[in-house]
Short mmCIF file of C-alpha atoms in Angstrom, two decimals:
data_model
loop_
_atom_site.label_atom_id
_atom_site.label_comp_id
_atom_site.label_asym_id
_atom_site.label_seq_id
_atom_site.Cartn_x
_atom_site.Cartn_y
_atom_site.Cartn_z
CA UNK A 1 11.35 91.29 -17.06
CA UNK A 2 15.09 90.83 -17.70
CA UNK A 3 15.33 91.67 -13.75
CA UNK A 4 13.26 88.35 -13.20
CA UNK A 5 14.91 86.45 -16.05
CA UNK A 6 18.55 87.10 -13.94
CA UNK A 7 17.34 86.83 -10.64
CA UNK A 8 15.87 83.25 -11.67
CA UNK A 9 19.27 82.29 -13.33
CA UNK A 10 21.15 83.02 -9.91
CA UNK A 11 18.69 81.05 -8.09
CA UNK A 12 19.59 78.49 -10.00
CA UNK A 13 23.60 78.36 -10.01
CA UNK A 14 23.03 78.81 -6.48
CA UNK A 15 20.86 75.55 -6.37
CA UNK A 16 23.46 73.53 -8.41
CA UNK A 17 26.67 74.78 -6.65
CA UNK A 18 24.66 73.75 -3.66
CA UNK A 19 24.14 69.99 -4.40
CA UNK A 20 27.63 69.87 -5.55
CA UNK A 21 28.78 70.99 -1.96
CA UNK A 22 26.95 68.70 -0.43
CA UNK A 23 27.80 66.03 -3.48
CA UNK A 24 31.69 66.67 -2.43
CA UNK A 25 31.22 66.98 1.75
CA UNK A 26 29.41 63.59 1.43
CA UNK A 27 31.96 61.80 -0.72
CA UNK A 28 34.93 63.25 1.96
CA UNK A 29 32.59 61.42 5.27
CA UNK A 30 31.77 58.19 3.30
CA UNK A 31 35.95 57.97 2.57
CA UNK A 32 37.55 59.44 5.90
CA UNK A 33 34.72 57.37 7.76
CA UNK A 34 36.31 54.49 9.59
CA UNK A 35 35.36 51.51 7.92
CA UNK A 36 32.66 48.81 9.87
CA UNK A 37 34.05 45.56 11.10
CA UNK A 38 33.23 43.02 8.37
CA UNK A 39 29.94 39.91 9.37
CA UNK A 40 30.79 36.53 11.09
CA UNK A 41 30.44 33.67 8.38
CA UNK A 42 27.66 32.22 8.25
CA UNK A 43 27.86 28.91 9.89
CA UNK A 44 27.65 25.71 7.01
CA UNK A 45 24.83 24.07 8.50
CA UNK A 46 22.27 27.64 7.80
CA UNK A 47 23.44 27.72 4.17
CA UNK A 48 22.60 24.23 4.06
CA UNK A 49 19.11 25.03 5.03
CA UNK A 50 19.04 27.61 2.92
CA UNK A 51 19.59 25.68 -0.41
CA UNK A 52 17.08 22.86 0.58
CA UNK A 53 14.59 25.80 1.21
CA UNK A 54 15.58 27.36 -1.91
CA UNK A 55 15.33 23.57 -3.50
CA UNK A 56 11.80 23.33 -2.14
CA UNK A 57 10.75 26.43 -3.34
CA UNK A 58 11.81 26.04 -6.94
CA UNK A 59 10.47 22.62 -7.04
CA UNK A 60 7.28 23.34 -5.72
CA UNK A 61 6.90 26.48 -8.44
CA UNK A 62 7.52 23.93 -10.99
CA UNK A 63 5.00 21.87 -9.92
CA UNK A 64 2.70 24.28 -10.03
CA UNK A 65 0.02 23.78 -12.96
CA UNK A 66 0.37 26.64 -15.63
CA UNK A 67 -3.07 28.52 -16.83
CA UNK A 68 -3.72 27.41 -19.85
CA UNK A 69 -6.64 29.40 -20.98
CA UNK A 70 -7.82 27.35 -23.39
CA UNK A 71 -8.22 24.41 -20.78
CA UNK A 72 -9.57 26.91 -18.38
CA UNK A 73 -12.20 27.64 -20.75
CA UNK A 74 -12.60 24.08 -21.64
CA UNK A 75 -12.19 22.44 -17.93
CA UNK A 76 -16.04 23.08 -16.84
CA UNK A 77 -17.47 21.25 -20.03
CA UNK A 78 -14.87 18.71 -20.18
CA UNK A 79 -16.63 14.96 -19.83
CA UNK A 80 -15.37 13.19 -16.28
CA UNK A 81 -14.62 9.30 -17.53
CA UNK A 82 -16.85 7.25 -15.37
CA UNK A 83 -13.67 5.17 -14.91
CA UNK A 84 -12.20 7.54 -12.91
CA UNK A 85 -15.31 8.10 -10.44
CA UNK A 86 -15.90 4.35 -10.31
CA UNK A 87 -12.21 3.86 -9.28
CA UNK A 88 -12.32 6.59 -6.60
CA UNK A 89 -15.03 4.59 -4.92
CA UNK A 90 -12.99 0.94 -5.07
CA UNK A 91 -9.36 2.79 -4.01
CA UNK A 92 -8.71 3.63 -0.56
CA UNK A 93 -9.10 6.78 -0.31
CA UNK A 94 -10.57 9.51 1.69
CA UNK A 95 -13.65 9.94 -0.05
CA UNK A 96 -14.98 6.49 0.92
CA UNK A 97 -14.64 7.78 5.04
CA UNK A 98 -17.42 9.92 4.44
CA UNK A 99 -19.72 7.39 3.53
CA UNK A 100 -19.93 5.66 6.77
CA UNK A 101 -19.80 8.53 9.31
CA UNK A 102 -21.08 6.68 12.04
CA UNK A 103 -18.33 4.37 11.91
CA UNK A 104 -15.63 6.95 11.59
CA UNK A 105 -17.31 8.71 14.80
CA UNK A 106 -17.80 5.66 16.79
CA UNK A 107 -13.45 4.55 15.61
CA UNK A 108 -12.40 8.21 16.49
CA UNK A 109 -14.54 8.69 19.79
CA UNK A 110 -11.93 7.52 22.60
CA UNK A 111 -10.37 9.22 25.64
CA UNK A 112 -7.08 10.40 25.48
CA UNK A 113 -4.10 9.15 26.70
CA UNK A 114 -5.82 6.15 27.52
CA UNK A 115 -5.94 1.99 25.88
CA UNK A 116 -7.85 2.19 22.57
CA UNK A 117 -11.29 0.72 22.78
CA UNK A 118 -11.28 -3.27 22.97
CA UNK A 119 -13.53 -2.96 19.35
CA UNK A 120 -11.01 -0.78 17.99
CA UNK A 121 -9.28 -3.42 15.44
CA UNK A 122 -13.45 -4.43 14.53
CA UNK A 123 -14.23 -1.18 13.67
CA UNK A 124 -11.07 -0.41 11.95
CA UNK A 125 -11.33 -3.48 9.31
CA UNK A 126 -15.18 -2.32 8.74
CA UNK A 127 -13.96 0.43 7.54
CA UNK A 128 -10.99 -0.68 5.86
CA UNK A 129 -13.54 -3.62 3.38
CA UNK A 130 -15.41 -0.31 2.99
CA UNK A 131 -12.53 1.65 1.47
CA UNK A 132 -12.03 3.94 4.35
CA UNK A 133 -8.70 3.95 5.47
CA UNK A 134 -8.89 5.80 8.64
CA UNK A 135 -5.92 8.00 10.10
CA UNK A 136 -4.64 5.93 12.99
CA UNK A 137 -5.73 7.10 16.72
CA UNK A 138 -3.31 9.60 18.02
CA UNK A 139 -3.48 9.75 21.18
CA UNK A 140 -4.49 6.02 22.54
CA UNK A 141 -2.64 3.56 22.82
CA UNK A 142 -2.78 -0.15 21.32
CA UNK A 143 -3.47 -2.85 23.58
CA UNK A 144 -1.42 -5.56 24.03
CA UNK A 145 -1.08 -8.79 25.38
CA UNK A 146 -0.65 -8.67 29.34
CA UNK A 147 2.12 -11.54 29.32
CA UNK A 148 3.40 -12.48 26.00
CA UNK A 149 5.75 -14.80 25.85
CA UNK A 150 9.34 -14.00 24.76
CA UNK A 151 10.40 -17.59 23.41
CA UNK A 152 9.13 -17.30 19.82
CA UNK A 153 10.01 -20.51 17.55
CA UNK A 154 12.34 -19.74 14.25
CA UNK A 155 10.02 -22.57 12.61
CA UNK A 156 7.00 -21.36 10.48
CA UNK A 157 5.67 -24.70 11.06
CA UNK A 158 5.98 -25.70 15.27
CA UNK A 159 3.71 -28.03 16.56
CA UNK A 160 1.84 -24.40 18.11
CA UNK A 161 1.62 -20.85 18.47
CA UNK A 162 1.33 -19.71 22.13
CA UNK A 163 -2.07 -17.77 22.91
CA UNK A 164 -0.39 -15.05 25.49
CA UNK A 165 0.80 -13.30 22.53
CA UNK A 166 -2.56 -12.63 21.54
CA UNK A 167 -5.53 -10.10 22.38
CA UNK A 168 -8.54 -12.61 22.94
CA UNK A 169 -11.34 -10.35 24.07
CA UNK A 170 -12.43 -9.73 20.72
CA UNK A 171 -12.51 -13.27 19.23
CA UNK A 172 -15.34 -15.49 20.19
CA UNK A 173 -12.58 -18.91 20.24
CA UNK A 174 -9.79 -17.68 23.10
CA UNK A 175 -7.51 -19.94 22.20
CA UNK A 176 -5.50 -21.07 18.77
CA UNK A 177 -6.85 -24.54 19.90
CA UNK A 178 -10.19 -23.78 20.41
CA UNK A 179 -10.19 -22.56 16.68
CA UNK A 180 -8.31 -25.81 15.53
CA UNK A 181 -11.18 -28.14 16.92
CA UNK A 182 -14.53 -25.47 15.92
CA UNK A 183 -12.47 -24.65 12.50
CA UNK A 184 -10.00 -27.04 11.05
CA UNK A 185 -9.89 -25.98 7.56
CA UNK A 186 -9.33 -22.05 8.66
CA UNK A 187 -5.45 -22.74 8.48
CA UNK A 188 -4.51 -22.62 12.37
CA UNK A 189 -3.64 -26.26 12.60
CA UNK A 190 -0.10 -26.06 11.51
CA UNK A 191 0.54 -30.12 11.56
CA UNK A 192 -2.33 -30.07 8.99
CA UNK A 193 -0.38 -27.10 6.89
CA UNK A 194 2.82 -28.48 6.84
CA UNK A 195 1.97 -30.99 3.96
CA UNK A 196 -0.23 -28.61 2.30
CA UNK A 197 1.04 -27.00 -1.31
CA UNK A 198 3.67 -29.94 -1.39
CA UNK A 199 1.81 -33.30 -2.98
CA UNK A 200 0.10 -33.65 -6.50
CA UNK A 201 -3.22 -34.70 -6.07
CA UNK A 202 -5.25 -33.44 -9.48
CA UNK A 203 -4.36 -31.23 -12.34
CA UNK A 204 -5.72 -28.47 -9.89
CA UNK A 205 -2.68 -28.54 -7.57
CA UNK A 206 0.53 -27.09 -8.50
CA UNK A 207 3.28 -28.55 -6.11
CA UNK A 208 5.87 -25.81 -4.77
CA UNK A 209 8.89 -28.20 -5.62
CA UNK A 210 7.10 -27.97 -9.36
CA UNK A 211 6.79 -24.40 -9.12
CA UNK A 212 10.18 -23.94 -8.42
CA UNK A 213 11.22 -26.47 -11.11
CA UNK A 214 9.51 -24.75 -13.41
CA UNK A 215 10.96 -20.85 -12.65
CA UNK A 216 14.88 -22.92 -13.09
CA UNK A 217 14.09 -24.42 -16.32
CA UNK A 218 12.62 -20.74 -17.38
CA UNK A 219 16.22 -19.17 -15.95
CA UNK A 220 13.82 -17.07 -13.44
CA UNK A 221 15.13 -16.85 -9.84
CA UNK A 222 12.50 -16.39 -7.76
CA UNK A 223 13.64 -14.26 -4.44
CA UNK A 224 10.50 -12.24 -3.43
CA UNK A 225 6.98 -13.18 -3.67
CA UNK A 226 3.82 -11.37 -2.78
CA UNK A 227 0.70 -13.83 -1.27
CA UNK A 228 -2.57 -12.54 -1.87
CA UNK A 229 -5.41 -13.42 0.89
CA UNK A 230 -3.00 -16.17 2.55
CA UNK A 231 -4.52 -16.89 5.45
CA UNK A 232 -2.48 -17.49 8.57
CA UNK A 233 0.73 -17.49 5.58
CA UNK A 234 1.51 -21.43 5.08
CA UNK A 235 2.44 -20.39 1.59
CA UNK A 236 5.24 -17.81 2.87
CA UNK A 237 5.98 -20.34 5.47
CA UNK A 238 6.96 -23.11 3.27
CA UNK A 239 8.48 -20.26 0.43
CA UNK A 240 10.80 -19.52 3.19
CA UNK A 241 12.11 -22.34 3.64
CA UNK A 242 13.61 -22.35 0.42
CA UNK A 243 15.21 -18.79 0.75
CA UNK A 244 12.06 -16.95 -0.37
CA UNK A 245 10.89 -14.08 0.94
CA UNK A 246 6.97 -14.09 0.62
CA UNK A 247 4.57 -11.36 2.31
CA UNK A 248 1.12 -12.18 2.81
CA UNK A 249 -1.83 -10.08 2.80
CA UNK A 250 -5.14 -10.88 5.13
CA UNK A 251 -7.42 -9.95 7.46
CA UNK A 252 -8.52 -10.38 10.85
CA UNK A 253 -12.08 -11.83 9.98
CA UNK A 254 -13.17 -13.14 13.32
CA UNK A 255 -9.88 -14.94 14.34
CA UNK A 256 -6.16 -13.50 14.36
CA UNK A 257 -4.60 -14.13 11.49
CA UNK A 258 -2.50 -11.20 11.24
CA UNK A 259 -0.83 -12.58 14.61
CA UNK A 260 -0.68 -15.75 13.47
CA UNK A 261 1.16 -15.23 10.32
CA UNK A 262 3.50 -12.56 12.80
CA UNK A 263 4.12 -15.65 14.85
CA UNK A 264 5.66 -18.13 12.25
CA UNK A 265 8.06 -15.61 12.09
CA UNK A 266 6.44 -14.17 8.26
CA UNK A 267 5.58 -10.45 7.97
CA UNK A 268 1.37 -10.01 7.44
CA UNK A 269 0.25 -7.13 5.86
CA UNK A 270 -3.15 -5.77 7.12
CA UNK A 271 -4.67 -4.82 3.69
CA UNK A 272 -8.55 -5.29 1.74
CA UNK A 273 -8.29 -6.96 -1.54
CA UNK A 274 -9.22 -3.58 -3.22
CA UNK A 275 -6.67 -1.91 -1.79
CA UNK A 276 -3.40 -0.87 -3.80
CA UNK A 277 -0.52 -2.88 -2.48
CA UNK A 278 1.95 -1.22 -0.36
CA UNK A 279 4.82 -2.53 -3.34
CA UNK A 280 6.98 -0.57 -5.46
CA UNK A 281 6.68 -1.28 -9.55
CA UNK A 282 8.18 -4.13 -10.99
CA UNK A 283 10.03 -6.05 -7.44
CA UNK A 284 8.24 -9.19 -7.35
CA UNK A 285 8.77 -12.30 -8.07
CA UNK A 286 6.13 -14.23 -7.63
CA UNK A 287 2.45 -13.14 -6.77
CA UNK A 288 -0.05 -16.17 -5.76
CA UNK A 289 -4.07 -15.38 -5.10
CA UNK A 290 -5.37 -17.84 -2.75
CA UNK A 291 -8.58 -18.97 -1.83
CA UNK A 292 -9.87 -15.29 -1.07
CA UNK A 293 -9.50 -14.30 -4.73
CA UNK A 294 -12.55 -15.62 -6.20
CA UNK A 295 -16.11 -14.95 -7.83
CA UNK A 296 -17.74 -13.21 -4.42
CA UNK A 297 -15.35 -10.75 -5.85
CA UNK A 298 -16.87 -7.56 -8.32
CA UNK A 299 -15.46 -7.86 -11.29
CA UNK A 300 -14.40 -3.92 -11.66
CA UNK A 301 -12.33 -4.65 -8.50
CA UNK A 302 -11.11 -7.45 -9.49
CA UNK A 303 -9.76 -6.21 -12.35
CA UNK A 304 -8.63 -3.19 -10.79
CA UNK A 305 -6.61 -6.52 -8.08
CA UNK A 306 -5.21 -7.87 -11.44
CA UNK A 307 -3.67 -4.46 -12.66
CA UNK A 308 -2.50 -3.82 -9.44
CA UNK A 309 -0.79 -7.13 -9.50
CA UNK A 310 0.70 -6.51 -12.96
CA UNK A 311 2.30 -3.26 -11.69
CA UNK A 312 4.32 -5.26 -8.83
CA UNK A 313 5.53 -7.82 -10.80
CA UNK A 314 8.72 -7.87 -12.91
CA UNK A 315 9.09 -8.69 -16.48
CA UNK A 316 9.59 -12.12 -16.33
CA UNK A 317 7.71 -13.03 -12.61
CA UNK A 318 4.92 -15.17 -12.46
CA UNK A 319 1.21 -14.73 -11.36
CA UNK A 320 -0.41 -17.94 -10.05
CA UNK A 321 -4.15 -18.34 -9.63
CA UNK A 322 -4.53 -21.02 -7.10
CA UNK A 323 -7.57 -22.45 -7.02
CA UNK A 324 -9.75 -19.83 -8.20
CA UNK A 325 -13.35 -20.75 -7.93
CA UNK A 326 -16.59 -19.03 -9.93
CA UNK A 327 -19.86 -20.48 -12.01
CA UNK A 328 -18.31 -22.42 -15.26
CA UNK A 329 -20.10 -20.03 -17.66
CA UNK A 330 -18.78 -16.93 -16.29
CA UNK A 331 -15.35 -18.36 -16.27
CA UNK A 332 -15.44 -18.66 -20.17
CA UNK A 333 -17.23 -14.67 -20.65
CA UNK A 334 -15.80 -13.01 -18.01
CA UNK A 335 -12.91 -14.23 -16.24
CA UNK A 336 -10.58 -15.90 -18.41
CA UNK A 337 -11.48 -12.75 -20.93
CA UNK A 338 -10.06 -10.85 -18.06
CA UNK A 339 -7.34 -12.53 -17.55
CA UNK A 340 -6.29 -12.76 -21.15
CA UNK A 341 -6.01 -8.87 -21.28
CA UNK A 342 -2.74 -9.19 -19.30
CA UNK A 343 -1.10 -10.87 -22.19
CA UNK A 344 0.71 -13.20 -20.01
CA UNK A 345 1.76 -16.58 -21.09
CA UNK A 346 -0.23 -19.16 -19.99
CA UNK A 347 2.45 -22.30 -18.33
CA UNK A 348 -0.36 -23.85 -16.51
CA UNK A 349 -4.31 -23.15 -17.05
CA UNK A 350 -6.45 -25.89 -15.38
CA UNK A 351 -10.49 -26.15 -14.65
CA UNK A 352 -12.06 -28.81 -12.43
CA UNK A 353 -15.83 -29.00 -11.18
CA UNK A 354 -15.67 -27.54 -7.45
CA UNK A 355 -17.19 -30.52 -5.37
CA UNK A 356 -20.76 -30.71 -4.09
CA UNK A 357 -21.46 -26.95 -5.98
CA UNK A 358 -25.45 -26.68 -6.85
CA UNK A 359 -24.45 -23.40 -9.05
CA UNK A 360 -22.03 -25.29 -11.80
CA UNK A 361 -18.95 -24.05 -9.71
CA UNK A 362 -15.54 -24.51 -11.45
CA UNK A 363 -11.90 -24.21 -9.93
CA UNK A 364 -9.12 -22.90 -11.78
CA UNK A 365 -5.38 -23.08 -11.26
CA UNK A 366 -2.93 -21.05 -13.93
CA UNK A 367 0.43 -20.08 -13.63
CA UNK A 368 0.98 -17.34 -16.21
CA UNK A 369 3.92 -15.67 -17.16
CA UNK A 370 4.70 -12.07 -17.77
CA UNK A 371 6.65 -11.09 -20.73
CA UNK A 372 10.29 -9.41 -20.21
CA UNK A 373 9.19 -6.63 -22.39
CA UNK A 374 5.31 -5.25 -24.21
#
């Protein structure tokens, strides 16, 4: 036993001075090694896309919800506000696209590489008043006009606008004339608009040289304005020349007036009435509704317009109602309640009986105010 007990001790000095040999022949190669040649720098512009990686990543992980596990247990029975699904049908969003997949198919289904299809603006603002906002066609390309002209008047209000600038096929008038004579009161006969928004006729008209009177004796500069369902833009037009940048939103409902307003040299913008404007919070001046903002209207989306509005305008802008038109009684429960819930001050609020109505129509014009500060 004590034979063992000694033999097993040896073994084990031997082990030790062992790893201590080898401890002290690798510590002599690591230090009489020749030493490697030290890295290129890495070049500036890699460490710069490094740290915006690095950025991204970290932002990203904090964006990240955290697991709460009482609100995981409490997310499946938690109430959805019927709000919020109402909403998600009126916004332009994706969810409305799958509603109306035959009109998606029959927008996307085009050859490559090729002119869109000649119904391709049609189809587009059907689904657009439907609250599909469709991803634009990849891989067609727009049509245009064949020979537009190049000589494009500075003056929103020339005695025309030249047709070879636009696409006719699609239009049953193919010419702006044509749609002066069958239309007159569609906005196209610029003669006719030039003294329109400038004279006092009734309590229901509020004169632009008024307007602007009354934003100077208020101390409010008015710079940039935002025209809701304008038409072929006369209100821009006539805004502009008084230094006032106005954009106007409309649509192309059977005649062009998204070229039209392009041609007075005024910037359209191709959007529904439902749709959330394409404005950052609280940079507006001025934001008029035209004729297209009116009773035909529902009222959750016109609310939903009205908040909308309130969101681009700055403390101090004004919201002007022009001409508003709906039955008299609904005016006084519905509307004006509406309204009211902006808590703007009212400058100008004005009813008249719409002419000729068989349903008790009533206009209204306001000009309301929105407070500096709630």
């Amino acid at each position: 036993m004590g034979f063992t007990m000694s033999l097993n001790l040896l073994l084990l000095v031997a082990m030790v001075a062992t790893n201590i040999l080898s401890l002290y022949h690798l510590s002599c190669t690591i230090q009489t090694s020749v030493k490697p040649p030290a890295p290129p720098p890495v070049p500036d512009r890699l460490l710069h896309q490094l740290n915006t990686i690095r950025a991204t990543i970290n932002r990203l992980t904090r964006l990240q919800p955290t697991t709460n596990p009482a609100t995981k247990a409490t997310a499946g029975t938690a109430t959805i506000p019927s709000d919020l699904l109402l909403y998600s049908l009126i916004s332009p969003i994706a969810t409305s696209c799958h509603y109306h997949p035959d009109l998606l198919h029959r927008y996307m289904n085009y050859t490559p590489f090729s002119l869109c299809p000649q119904d391709s603006d049609g189809v587009a603002e059907t689904l657009i008043l439907r609250g599909c906002h469709p991803l634009p066609r990849r891989r067609c390309f727009s049509q245009t006009p064949p020979k537009p002209t190049s000589s494009l008047s500075h003056n929103p209000f020339s005695p025309s606008l030249p047709d070879q600038n636009v696409v006719w096929d699609k239009y049953t008038c193919k010419s702006f004339n044509c749609l002066v004579r069958s239309y007159p009161n569609l906005g196209f006969d610029l003669s006719t608009e030039a003294t329109r928004l400038m004279s006092y006729r009734d309590d229901l008209d509020l004169p632009i040289p008024q307007l602007l009177q009354i934003a100077k004796a208020a101390n409010s500069v008015l710079r940039l304005g935002l025209d809701i369902g304008g038409g072929t833009g006369t209100f821009a037009a006539r805004m502009k020349l008084y230094n006032v940048t106005v954009v106007t939103t409309t649509m192309n409902l059977g005649a062009p007036y998204n070229e039209a307003v392009a041609l007075r040299g005024l910037v359209p913008l191709h959007v529904p009435l439902q749709q959330r404007f394409p404005v950052f919070d609280g940079v507006v001046d001025l934001v008029r509704c035209g004729h297209a903002v009116n009773r035909w209207i529902p009222l959750t989306a016109l609310e939903f317009m009205l908040y909308d509005v309130d969101r681009v305008l700055r403390g101090g802008g004004y919201l002007w109602l022009d001409h508003f038109f709906s039955k008299g009684v609904d005016l006084d429960k519905l509307y004006a309640p509406l309204i009211g819930k902006l808590g703007y001050k009212k400058v100008k609020w004005a009813t008249g009986i719409k002419a000729n109505s068989k349903n008790g129509d009533v206009y209204l014009t306001a000009l309301l105010h929105k407070p500096v500060s709630k």
